[in-house]
Coordinates of C-alpha atoms in Angstrom, one line a residue:
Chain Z
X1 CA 91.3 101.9 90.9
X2 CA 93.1 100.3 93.3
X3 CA 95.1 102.5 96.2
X4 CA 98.7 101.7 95.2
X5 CA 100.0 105.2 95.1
X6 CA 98.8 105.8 98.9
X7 CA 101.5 105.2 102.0
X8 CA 100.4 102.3 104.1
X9 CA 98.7 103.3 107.1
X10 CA 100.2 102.5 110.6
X11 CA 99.3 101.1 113.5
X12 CA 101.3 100.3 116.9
X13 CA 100.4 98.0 119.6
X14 CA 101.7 96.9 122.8
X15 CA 102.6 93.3 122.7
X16 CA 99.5 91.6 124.8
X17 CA 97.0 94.1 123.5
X18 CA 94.5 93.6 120.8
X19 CA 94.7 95.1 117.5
X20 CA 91.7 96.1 115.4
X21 CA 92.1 96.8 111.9
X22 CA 89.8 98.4 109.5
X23 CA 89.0 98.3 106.0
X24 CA 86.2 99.9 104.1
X25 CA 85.4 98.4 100.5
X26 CA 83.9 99.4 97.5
X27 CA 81.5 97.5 95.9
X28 CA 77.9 96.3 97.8
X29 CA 77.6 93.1 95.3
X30 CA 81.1 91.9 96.8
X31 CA 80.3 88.5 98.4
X32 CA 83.4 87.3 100.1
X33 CA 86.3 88.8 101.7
X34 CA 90.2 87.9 102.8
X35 CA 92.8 89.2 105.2
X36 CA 96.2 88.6 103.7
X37 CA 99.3 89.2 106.0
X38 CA 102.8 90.6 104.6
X39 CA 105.9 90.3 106.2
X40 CA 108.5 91.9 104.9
X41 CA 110.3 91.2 101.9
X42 CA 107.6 88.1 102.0
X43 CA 104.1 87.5 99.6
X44 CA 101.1 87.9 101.2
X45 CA 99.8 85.2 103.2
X46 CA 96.1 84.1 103.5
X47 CA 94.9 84.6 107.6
X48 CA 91.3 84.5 107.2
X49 CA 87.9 84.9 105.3
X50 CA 84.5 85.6 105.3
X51 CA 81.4 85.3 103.1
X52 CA 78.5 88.0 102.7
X53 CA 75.9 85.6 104.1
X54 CA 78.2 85.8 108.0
X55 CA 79.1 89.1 110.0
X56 CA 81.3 87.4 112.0
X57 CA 84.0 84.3 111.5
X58 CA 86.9 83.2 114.2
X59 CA 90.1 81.5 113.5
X60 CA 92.8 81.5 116.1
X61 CA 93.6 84.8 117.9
X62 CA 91.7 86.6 114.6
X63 CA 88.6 87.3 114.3
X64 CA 86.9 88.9 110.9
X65 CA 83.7 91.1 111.3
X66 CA 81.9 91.6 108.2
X67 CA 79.1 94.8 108.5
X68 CA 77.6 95.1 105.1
X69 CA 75.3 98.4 105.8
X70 CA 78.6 100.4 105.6
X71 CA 80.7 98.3 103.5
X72 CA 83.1 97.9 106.5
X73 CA 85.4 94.5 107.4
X74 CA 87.6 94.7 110.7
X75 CA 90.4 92.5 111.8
X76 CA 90.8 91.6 114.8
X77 CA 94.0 89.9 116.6
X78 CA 93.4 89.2 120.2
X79 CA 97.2 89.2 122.3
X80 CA 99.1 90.3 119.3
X81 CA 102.5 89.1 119.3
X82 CA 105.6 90.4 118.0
X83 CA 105.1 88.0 115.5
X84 CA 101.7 89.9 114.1
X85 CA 104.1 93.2 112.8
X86 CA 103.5 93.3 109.4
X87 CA 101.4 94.3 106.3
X88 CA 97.5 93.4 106.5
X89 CA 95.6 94.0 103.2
X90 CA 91.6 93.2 102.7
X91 CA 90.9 91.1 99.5
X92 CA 86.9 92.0 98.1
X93 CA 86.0 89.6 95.1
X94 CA 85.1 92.3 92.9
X95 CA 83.8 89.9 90.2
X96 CA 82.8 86.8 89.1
X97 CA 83.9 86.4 85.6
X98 CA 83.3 83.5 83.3
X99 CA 86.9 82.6 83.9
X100 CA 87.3 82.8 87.6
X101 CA 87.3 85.5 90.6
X102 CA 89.0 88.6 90.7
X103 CA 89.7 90.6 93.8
X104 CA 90.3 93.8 94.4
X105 CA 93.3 94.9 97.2
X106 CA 92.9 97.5 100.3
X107 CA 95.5 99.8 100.7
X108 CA 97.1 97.6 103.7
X109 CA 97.7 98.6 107.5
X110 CA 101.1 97.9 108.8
X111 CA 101.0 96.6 112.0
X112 CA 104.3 97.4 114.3
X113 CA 104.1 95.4 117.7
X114 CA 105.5 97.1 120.4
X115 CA 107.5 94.6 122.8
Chain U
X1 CA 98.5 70.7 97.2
X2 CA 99.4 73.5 95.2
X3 CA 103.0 75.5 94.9
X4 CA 103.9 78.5 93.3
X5 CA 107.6 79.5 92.7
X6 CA 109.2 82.4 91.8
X7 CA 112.4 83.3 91.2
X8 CA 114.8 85.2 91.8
X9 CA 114.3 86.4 95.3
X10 CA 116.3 89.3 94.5
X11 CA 117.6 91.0 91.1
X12 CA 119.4 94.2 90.7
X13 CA 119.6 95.5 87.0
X14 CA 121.2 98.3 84.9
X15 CA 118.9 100.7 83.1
X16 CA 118.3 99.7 79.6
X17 CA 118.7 96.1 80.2
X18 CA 116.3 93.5 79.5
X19 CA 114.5 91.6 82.4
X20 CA 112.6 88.4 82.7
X21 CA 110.7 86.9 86.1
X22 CA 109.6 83.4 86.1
X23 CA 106.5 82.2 87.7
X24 CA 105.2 78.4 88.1
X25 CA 102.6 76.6 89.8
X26 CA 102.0 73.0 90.8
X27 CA 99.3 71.2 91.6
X28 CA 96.6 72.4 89.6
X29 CA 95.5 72.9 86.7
X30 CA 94.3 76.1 84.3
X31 CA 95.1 78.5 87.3
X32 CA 94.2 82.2 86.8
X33 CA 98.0 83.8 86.9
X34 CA 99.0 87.6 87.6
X35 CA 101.6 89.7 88.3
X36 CA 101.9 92.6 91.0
X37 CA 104.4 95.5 91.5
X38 CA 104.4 96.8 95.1
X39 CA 106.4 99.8 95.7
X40 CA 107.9 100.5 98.9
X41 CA 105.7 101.1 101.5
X42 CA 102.7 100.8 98.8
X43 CA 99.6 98.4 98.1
X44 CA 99.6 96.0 95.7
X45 CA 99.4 97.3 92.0
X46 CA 97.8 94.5 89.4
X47 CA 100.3 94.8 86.3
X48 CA 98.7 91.5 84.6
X49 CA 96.1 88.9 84.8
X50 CA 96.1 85.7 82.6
X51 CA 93.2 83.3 82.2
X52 CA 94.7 80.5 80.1
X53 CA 97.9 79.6 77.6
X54 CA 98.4 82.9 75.4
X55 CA 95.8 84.7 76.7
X56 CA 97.0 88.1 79.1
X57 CA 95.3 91.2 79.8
X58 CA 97.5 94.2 80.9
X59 CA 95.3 96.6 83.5
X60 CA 98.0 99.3 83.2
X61 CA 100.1 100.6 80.7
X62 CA 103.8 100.1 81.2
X63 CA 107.4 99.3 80.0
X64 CA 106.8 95.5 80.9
X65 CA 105.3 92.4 79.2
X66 CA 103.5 89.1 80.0
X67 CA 103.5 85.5 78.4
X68 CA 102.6 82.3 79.3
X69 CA 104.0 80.1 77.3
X70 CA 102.6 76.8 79.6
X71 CA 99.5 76.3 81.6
X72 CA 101.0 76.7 84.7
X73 CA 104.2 79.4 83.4
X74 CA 103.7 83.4 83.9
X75 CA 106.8 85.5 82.8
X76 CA 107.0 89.0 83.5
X77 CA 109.3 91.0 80.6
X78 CA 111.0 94.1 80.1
X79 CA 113.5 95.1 76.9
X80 CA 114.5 97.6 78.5
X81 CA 114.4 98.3 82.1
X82 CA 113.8 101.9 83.6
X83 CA 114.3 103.4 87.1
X84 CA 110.6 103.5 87.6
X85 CA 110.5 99.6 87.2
X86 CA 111.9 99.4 90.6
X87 CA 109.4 97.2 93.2
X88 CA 108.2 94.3 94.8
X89 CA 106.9 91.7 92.1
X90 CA 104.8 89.4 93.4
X91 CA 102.9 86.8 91.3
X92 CA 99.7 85.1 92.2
X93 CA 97.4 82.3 91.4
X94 CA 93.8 81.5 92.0
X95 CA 91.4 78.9 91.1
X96 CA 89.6 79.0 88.1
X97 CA 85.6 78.9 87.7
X98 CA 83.9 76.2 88.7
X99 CA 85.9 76.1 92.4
X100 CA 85.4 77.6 95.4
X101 CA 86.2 81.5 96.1
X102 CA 89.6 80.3 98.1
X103 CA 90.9 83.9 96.8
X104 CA 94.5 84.2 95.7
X105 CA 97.7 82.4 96.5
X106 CA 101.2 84.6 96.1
X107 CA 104.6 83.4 95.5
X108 CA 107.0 85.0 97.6
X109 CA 108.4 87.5 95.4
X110 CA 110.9 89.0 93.8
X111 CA 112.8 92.4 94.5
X112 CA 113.9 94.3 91.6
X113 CA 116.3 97.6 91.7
X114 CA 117.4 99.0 88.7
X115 CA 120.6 101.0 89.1

């Protein structure tokens, strides 16, 4: 099941740095992935995705590295910004149902931005 | 282009008393609907997924309820509140099948303490 009774892993970066962060999923039939990013007291927000068929996709400042052999996605946020501190979670659709997709959340990194 | 609103943003509630979250989307139509709990420094727990008017599924099980009444209504339901209903709730939509995988899209939440 999913890891909602686990505290949210941290990370701290100095504002300029990059910030890699790493998720490991479950399930090798998964075929496309999303980073969602929480601020707080906010819903998540979609930053980025990737299909099964890519290892790598860019969008501005992130990057999303997809390496199916060990079931691992990374995040990464080149210059991070004050404005990056927050929650990141990894979406994996875990199925394709008659009805629709269903995915299944990481745990989350919380990202704190160090000015 | 789609909406989803929730509301209230914030909702403190004595134990015992009944509770109801609204949840609507515009913009599309016959949207997969669900409803997360996050607890404080947690991931995000599914409570309930809906594929269409009447029809719920409840992954865990709980002291709340789901409806939806309207295509594009989810409401989240207690009788009677307890301490432990305390959280984050977040609703969500996502494309039904037939569209592509653009993953879910979360409303911005509502924070419930029960006192």
């Amino acid at each position: 099941g999913e890891n909602v009774g686990l505290h949210l892993p941290t990370l701290s970066v100095q504002e300029g740095d990059n910030s890699i962060i790493n998720c490991a999923y479950s399930n090798s039939a998964s075929d496309y992935f999303i980073w969602y990013k929480q601020e707080s007291g906010k819903g998540p927000q979609f930053i980025i995705d990737i299909r099964s068929n890519m290892d790598k996709r860019q969008g501005q400042r992130v990057t999303v590295l997809l390496n199916k052999t060990v079931k691992h996605l990374s995040l990464q946020i080149a210059a991070t910004q004050p404005g990056d501190s927050a929650v990141y979670f990894c979406a994996e659709n875990m199925k394709t149902t008659n009805t629709g997709n269903q995915f299944y959340f990481g745990t989350g990194t919380s990202l704190t931005v160090i000015p | 282009s789609q909406t989803i609103h929730q509301w209230p943003a914030t909702l403190v509630q004595p134990v015992g008393s009944p509770l109801s979250l609204e949840c609507t989307v515009e913009g599309t139509s016959n949207p997969n609907l669900y409803w997360y709990r996050q607890a404080a420094g947690r991931g995000l727990q599914l409570l309930f997924y809906s594929v269409g008017i009447g029809q719920i599924s409840s992954e865990v099980p709980q002291n709340l309820s789901a409806s939806r009444p309207q295509d594009r209504q989810f409401i989240l339901s207690s009788k009677k509140l307890l301490l432990s209903d305390s959280g984050f709730y977040l609703c969500a939509w996502s494309a039904p099948r037939g569209y592509a995988n653009y993953g879910y899209t979360f409303g911005s939440g509502t924070r419930l303490t029960v006192v």
